[in-house]
Short mmCIF file of C-alpha atoms and ligand atoms in Angstrom, two decimals:
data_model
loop_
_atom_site.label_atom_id
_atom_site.label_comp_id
_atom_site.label_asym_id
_atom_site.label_seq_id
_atom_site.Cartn_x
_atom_site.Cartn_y
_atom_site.Cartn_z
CA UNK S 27 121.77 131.75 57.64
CA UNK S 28 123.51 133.80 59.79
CA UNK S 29 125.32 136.85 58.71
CA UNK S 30 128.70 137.47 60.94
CA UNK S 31 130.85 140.59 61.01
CA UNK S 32 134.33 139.91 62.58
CA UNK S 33 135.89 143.45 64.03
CA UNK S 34 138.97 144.80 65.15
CA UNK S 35 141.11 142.71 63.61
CA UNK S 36 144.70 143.21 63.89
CA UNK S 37 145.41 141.69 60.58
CA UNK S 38 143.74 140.02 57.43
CA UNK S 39 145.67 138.27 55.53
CA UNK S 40 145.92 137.20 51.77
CA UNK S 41 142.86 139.72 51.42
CA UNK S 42 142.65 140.15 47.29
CA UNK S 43 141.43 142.90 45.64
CA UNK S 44 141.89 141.01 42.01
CA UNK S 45 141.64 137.51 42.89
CA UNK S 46 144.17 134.99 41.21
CA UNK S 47 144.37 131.28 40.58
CA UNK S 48 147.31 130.95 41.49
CA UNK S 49 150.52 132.64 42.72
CA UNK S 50 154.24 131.58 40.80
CA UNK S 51 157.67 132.37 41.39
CA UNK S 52 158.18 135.87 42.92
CA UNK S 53 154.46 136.11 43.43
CA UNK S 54 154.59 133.48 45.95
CA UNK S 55 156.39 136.82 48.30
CA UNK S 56 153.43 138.60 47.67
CA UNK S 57 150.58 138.21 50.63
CA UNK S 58 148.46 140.78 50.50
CA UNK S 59 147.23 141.77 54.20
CA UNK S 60 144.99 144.51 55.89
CA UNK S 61 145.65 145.65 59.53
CA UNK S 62 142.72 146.53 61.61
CA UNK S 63 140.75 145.64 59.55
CA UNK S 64 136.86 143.90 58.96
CA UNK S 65 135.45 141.04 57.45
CA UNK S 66 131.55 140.91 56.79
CA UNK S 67 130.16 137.45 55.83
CA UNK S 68 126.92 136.81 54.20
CA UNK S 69 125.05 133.95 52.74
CA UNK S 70 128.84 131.39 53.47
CA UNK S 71 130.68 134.10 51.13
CA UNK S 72 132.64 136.94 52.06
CA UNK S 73 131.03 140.13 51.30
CA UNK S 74 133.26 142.72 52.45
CA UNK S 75 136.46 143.65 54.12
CA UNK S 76 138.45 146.53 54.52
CA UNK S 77 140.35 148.65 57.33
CA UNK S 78 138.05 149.39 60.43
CA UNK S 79 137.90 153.04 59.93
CA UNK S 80 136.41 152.87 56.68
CA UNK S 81 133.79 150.18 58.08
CA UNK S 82 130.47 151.56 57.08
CA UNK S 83 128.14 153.40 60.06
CA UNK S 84 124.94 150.89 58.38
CA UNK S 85 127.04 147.69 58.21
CA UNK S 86 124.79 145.34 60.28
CA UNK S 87 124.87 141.35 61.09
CA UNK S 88 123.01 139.22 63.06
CA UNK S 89 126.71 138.07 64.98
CA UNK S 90 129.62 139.96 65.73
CA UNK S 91 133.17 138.88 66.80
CA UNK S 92 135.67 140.67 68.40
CA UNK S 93 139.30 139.71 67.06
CA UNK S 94 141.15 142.29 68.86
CA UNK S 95 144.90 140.87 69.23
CA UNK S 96 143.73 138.14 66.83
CA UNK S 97 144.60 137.72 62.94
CA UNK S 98 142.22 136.26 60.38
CA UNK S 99 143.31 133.55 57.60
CA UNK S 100 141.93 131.61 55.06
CA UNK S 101 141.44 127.85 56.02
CA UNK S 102 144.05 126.04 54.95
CA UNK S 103 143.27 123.95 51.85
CA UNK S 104 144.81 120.49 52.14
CA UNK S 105 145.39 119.06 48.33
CA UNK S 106 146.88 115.76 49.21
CA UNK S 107 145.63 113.09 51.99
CA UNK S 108 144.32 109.44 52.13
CA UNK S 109 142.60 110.19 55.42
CA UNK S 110 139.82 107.67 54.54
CA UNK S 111 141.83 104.28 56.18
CA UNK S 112 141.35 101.31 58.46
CA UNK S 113 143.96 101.26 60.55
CA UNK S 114 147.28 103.17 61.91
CA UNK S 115 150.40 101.27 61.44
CA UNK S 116 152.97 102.34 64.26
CA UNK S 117 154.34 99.00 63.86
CA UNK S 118 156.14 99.97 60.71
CA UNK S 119 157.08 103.13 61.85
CA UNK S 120 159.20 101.09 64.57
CA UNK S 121 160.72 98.70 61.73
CA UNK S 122 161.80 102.14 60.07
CA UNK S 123 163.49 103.55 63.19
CA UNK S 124 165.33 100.32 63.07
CA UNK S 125 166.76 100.81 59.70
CA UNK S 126 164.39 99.37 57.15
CA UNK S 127 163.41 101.66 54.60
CA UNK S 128 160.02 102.33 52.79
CA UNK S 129 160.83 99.85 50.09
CA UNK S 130 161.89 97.31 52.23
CA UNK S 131 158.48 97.72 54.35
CA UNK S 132 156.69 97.37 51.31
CA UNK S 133 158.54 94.57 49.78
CA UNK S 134 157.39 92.81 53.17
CA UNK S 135 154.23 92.69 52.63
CA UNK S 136 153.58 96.25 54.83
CA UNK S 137 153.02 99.58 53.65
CA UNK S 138 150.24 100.18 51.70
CA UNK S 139 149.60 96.52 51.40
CA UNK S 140 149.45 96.14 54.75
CA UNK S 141 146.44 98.74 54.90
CA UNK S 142 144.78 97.01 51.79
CA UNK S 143 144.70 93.96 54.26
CA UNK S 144 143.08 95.91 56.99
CA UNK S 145 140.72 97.46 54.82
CA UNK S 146 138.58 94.23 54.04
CA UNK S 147 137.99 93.74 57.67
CA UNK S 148 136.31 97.10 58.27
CA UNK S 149 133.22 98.17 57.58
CA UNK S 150 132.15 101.21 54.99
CA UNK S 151 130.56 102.66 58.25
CA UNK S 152 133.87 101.88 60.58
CA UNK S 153 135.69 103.54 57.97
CA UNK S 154 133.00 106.45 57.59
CA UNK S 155 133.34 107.17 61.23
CA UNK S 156 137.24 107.14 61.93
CA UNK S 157 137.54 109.45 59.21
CA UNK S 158 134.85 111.64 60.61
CA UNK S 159 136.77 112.21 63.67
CA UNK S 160 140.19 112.97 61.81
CA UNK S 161 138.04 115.26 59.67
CA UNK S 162 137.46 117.20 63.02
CA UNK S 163 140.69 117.47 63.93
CA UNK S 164 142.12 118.66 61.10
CA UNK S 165 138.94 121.49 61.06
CA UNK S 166 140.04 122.24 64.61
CA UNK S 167 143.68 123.11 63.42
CA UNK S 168 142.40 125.19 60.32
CA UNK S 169 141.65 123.00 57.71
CA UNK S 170 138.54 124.05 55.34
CA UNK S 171 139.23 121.86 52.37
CA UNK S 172 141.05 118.75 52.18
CA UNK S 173 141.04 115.73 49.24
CA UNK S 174 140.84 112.62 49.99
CA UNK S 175 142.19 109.41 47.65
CA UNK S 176 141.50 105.92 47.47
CA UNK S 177 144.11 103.08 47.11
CA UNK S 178 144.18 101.04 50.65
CA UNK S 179 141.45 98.52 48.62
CA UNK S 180 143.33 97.49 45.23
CA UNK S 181 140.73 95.62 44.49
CA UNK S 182 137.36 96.79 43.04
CA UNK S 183 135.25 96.23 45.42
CA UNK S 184 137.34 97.32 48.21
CA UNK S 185 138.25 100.96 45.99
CA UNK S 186 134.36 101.31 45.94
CA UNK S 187 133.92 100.94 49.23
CA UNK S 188 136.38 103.75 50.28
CA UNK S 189 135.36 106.05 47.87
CA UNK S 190 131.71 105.54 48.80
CA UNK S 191 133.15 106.50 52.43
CA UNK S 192 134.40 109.44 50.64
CA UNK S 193 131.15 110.10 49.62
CA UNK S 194 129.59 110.41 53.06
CA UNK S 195 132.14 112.47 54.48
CA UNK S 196 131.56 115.00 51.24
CA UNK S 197 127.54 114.85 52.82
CA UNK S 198 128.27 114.93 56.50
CA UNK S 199 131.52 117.44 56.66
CA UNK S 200 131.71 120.70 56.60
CA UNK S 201 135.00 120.75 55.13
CA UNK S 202 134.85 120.73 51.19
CA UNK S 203 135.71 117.63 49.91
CA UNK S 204 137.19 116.00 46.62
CA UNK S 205 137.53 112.76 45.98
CA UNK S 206 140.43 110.96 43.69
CA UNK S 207 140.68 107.38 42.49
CA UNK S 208 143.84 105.72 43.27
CA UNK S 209 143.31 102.32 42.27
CA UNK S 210 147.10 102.16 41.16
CA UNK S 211 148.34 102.50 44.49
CA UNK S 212 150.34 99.63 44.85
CA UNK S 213 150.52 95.92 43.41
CA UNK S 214 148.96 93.51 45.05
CA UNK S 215 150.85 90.71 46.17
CA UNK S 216 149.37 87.90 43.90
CA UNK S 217 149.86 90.19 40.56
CA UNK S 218 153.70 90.67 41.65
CA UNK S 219 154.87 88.86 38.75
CA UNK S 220 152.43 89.91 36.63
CA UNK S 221 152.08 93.91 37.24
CA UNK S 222 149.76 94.92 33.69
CA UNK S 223 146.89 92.61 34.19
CA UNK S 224 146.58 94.75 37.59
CA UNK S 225 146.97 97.18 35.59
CA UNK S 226 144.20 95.82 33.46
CA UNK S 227 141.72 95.16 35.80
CA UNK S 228 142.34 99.22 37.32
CA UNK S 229 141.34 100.17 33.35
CA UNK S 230 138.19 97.68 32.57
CA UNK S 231 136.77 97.27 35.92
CA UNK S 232 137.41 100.29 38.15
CA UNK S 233 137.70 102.89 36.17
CA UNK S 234 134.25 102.08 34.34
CA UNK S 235 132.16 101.73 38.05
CA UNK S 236 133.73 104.37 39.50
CA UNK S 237 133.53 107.07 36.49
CA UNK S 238 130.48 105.48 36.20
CA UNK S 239 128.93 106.40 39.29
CA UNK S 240 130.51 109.50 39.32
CA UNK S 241 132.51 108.92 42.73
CA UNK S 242 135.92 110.58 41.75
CA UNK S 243 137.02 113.94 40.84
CA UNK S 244 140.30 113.08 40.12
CA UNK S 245 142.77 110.06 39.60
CA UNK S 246 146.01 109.40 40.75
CA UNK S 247 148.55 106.54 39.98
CA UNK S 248 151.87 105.79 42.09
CA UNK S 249 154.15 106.60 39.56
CA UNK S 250 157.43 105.20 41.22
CA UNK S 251 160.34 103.10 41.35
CA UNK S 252 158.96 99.86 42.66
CA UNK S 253 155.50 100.50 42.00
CA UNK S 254 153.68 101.30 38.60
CA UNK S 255 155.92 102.06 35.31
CA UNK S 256 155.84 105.60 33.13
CA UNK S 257 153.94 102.71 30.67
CA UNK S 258 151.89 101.88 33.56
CA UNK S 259 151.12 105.29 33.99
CA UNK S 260 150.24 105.75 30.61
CA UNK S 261 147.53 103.52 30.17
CA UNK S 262 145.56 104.44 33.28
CA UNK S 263 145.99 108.44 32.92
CA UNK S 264 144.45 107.46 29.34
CA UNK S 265 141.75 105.23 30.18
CA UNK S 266 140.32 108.10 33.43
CA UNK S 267 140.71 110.76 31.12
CA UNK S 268 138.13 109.37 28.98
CA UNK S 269 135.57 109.73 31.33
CA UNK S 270 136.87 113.09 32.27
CA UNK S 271 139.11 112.16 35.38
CA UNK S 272 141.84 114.45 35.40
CA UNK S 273 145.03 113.28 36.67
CA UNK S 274 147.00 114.28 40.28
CA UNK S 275 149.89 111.96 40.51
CA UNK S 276 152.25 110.70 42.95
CA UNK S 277 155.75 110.98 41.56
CA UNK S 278 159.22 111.15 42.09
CA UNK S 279 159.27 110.09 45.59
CA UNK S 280 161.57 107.49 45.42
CA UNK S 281 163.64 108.06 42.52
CA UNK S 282 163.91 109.98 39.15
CA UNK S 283 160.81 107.94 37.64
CA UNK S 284 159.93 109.93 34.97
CA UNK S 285 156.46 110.84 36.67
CA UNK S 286 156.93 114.53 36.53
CA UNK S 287 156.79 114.26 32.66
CA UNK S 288 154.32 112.00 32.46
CA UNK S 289 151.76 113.66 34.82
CA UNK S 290 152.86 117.25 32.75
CA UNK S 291 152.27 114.92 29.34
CA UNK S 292 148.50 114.43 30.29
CA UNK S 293 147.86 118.04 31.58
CA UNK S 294 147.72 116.76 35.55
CA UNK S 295 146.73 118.96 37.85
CA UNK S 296 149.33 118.52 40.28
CA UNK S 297 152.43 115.84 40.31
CA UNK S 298 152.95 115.24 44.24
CA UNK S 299 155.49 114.52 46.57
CA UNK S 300 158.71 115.16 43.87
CA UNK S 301 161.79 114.20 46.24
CA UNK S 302 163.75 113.39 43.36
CA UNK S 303 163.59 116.53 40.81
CA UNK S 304 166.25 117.74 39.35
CA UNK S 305 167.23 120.34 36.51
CA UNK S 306 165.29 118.51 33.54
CA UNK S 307 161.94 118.12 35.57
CA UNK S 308 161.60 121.56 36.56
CA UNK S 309 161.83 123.07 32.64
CA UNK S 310 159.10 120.78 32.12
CA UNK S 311 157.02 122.33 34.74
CA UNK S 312 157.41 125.75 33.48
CA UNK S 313 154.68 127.54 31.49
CA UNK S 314 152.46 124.02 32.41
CA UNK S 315 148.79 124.06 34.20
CA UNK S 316 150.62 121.44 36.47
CA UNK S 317 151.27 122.52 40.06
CA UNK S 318 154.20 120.97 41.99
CA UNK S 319 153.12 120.24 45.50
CA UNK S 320 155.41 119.10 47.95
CA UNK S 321 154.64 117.21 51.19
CA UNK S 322 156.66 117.81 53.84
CA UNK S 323 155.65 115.64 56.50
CA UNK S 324 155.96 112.22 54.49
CA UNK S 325 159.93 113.36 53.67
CA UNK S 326 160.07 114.13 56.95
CA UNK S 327 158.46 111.23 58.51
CA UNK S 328 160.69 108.76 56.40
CA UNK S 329 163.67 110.65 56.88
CA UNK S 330 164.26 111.19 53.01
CA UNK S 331 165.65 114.28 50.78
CA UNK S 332 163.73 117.44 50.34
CA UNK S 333 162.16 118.11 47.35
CA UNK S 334 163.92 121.32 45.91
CA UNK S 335 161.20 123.60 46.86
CA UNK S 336 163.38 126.68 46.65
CA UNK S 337 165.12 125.88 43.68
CA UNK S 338 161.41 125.85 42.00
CA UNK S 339 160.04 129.07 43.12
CA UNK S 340 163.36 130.61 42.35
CA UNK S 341 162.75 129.31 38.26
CA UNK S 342 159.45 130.48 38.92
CA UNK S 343 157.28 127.67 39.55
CA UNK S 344 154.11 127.60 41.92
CA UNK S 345 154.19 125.46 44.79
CA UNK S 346 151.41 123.82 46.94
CA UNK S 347 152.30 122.05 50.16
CA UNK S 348 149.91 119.68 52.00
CA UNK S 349 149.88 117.29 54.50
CA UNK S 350 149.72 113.89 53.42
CA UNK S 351 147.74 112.71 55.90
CA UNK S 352 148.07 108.58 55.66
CA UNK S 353 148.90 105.47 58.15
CA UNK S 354 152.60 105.07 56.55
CA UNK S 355 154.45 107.68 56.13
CA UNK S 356 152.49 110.74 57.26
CA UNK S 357 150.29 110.13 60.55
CA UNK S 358 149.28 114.02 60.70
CA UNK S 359 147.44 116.36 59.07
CA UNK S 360 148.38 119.58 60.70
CA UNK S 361 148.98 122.13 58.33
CA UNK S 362 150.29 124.58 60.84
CA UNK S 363 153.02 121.80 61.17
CA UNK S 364 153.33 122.04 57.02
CA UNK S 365 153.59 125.61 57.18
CA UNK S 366 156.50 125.57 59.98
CA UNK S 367 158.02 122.25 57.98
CA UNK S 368 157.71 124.58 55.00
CA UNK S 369 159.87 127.50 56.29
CA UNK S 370 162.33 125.53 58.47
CA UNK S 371 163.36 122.26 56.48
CA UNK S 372 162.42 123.59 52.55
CA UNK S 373 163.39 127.79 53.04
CA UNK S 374 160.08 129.30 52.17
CA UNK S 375 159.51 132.67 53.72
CA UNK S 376 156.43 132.75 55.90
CA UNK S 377 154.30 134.08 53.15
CA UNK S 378 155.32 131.88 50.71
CA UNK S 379 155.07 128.96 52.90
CA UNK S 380 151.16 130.76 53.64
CA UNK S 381 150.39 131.13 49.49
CA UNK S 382 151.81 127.26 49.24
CA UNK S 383 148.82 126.26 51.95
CA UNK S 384 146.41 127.84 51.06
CA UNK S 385 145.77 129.31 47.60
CA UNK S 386 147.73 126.80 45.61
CA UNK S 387 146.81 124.08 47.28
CA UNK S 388 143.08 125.12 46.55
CA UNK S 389 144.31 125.34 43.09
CA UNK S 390 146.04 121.74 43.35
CA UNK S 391 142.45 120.65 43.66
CA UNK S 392 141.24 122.44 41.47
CA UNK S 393 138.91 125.09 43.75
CA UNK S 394 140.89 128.49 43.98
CA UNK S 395 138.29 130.09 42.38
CA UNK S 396 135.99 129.27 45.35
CA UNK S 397 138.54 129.16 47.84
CA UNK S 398 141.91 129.33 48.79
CA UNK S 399 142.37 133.73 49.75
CA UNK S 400 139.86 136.18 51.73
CA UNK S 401 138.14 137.97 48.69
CA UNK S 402 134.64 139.31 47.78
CA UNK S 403 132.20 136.48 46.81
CA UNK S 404 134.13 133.96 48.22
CA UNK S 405 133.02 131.03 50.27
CA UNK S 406 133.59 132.41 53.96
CA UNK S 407 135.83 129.34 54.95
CA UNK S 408 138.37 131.61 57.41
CA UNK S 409 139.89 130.73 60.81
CA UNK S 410 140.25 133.51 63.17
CA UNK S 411 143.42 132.95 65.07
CA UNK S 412 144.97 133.10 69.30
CA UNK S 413 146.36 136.57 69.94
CA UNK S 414 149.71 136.31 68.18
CA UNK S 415 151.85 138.97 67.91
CA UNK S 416 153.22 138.47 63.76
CA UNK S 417 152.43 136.91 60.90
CA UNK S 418 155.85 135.02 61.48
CA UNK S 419 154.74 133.84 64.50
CA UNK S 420 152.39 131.06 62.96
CA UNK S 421 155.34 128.69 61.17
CA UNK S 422 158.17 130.22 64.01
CA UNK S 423 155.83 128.57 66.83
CA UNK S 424 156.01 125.24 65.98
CA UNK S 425 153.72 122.09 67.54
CA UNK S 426 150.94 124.28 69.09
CA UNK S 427 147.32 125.07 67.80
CA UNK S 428 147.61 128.51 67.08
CA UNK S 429 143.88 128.61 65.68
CA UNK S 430 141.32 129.96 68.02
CA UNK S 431 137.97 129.43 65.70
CA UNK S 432 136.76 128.12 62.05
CA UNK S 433 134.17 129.48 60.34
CA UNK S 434 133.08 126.99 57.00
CA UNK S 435 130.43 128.27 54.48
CA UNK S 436 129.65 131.25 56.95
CA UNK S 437 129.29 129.21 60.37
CA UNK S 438 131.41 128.78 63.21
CA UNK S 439 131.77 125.14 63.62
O1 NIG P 623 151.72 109.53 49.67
N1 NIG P 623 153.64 107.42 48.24
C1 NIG P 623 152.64 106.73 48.23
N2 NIG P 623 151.59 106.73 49.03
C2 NIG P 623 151.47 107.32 50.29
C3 NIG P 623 151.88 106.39 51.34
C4 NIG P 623 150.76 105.66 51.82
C5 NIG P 623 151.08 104.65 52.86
O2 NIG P 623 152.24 104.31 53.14
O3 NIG P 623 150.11 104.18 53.39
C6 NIG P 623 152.18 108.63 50.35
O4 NIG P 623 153.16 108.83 51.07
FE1 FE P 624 150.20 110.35 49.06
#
C-alpha cells in the first residue's frame, strides 16, 4: 500500500491534536485548522501532519501531492440516506409543485409505497448496480462514509433483499458503509386498517432474519404522524435492541410525534430529520448520547419548516447534518449542497456547518472514533480540494464541485 505525503497545503482543516467524539454547543465554533501545512498517510491512516516548515528533512513516501492553493478536509460523513432504491419518482415531485403535500402523496398510494412497488420488480443486482453509481457520485463530491437504510420492501423478503444490496456495496465500495433496518418505514396498503400486525410481522419475522444474519447495524422506525405510533415505536426499538440493534430514528418530521423522546427513551443514536421540535424536546436532548441530525435537503425539497438548528446549538446540543439521499423527498446527496443549505437556510457558521458534516455525522453512525476529523491514526479518508481562496468559500459557493480529489483508506480513488 502506498504511502502518500500531500505538501504545501494552504490549509488543513479540523486537524485534532486530542481527538473528540463529538463537538456540542459552543464547540461546534471550534475547527481546528493548520495553514501550510502537511499530511503524511501510511498504511489508509493518517500518520502525521503539521505546518510545512516543521516537515521533517527524512519524511519519505512512495507519492507526493502538491496542494499549493488547495485546502485539505475530511470526507464528509453522510449519517442519513436510503440510497439503495429502484426507481426515481419525479412524478411526485410534479404532484407536489402542484400543491399536494407529502401526506397527501402518500395517502395516494405514492411516496414510499410507491418505491415498495418498484422494488419487487428489480433485481438484487439492478439494485446493487444503480446504487453503485450513486455511490460514485457522492465519492466524487467528498463523501467517505455514508449509511444506508432499508424500508422501500415492507415486506420480508423484499427488506432482505435491499439490505443484502447493502451488503455488496459495504464489499465493493470504498466508501465505509453501515447498514440500518427500516422495516417500519411505512404501512403497507393492505395492513391500513390494521397497522400492529405490520407491526407484528416487522418484530417476529424481520427482525429475527435480519439480526440473524447479521445484515444491520442499526434500526430505524418512521416515528410520525401518519405513519407508526410512539406505541409502535416502542415495540420495535424493543424487539432490535434485543439482538443488539441500536436505534436511529426518523422523527418529528411531520408533526410533534413524540419521537424525539422516544428515540432519547431507548438510548438512539441519533433522532433524524426533527422539523417539529420545540422547547420540551430539546431539554430532553441535553446531557443524552442522542445526536440531533437535521436534513436539510428533504425540508428543503418539500418546502417545509426548518428544524431549529440554531436554537439547539445555542442550548448546547450537537448537531449532525446529512443528506438524505432518497427518491421522495431528497434526490441528492451532495453534502457540499448540505453544508451551503446548512449556513444559508438553518444559520450555522461555516465551521459549524463543517463539524455538523463531518465529525458528528461520523458520530451519528457511530464511527468518529475512526473517522470524521484529520488526526493521527486515523483512517486517511480526506478530499483535497480546487484552489479556493477561504474556508468560507466552500458553503458561500453554492451548486459547484468544489472537490478536486478523494483519497479513502489511503488511495486516491
Ligand atoms: O427521510 N421521512 C421518511 N422517509 C424518507 C422519505 C423517503 C421517501 O419519500 O422515499 C425521508 O425523507
Ligand atoms: Fe430518511
Amino acid at each position: 500500500m502506498n504511502s502518500i505525503l500531500i505538501k504545501n497545503i494552504k490549509t488543513l482543516v479540523l486537524a485534532e491534536e486530542k481527538p473528540g467524539l463529538l463537538k456540542r454547543g459552543k464547540e461546534m465554533a471550534d475547527l481546528p485548522c493548520i495553514q501550510n501545512a502537511y499530511l503524511k498517510i501510511e498504511k489508509g491512516k493518517i500518520a502525521s501532519f503539521g505546518r510545512m516548515e516543521a516537515i521533517p528533512i527524512d519524511l519519505h513516501s512512495d507519492q507526493t501531492l502538491d496542494a499549493t492553493g488547495k485546502m485539505v478536509f475530511p470526507a464528509f460523513c453522510d449519517s442519513h440516506t436510503h440510497l439503495v432504491y429502484p426507481a426515481s419518482r419525479e412524478i411526485e415531485y410534479v404532484d407536489k409543485i402542484k400543491g399536494l403535500s407529502y401526506e397527501e402523496i402518500a395517502k395516494r398510494g405514492g411516496g414510499i409505497l410507491n418505491s415498495a412497488k418498484k422494488m419487487k420488480e428489480t433485481s438484487l443486482a439492478e439494485l446493487v448496480d444503480h446504487a453503485i453509481e450513486r455511490l460514485e457520485e457522492i465519492k466524487n463530491m467528498g463523501t467517505g462514509a455514508v449509511e444506508i437504510k432499508s424500508g422501500y420492501g415492507l415486506d420480508t423478503d423484499e427488506e432482505l433483499k435491499m439490505l443484502y444490496a447493502i451488503r455488496k456495496l459495504k464489499e465493493l465500495s470504498p466508501l465505509t458503509i453501515k447498514s440500518t433496518f427500516l422495516g417500519a418505514h411505512s404501512i403497507p396498503a393492505q395492513y391500513r386498517n390494521n397497522q400492529s400486525e405490520y407491526v407484528d410481522i416487522v418484530i417476529n419475522e424481520m427482525i429475527p432474519q435480519v439480526a440473524g444474519e447479521g445484515l444491520a447495524d442499526y434500526i430505524d422506525v418512521f416515528c410520525d404522524k401518519g405513519f407508526f405510533t410512539v406505541e409502535d415505536t416502542e415495540r420495535i426499538l424493543m424487539a432490535g435492541m434485543k439482538y443488539g440493534l441500536r436505534p436511529k430514528i426518523h422523527a418529528n418530521e411531520l408533526d410533534y410525534s413524540g419521537g424525539i423522546q422516544v428515540g432519547v427513551k431507548y438510548n438512539a443514536l441519533s433522532v433524524d430529520h426533527l422539523e417539529y421540535t420545540g422547547d420540551a424536546e430539546i431539554e430532553e436532548l441535553k446531557n443524552t448520547e442522542t445526536i440531533p441530525t437535521i436534513l436539510p435537503g428533504a425540508a428543503f425539497f418539500l418546502g417545509m419548516v426548518y428544524a431549529p438548528a440554531r436554537k439547539m446549538i445555542d442550548a448546547g446540543l450537537p448537531v449532525a447534518m446529512a443528506s438524505d439521499f432518497n427518491p421522495g423527498s431528497s434526490p441528492s446527496g451532495n453534502m457540499q449542497l448540505i453544508l451551503s443549505m446548512a449556513s444559508i437556510l438553518y444559520r450555522l457558521t461555516p465551521e459549524e456547518a463543517i463539524n455538523a458534516c463531518t465529525l458528528n455525522g461520523a458520530y451519528a453512525m457511530g464511527i468518529s472514533e475512526e473517522l470524521g476529523s484529520i488526526a493521527i491514526g486515523k483512517t486517511a479518508n480526506v478530499f483535497i480540494t480546487k484552489k479556493i481562496p477561504t474556508i468560507e468559500f466552500m458553503p458561500y459557493y453554492y451548486g459547484s464541485n468544489k472537490v478536486n480529489t478523494v483519497i479513502l483508506n489511503g488511495e486516491i480513488v
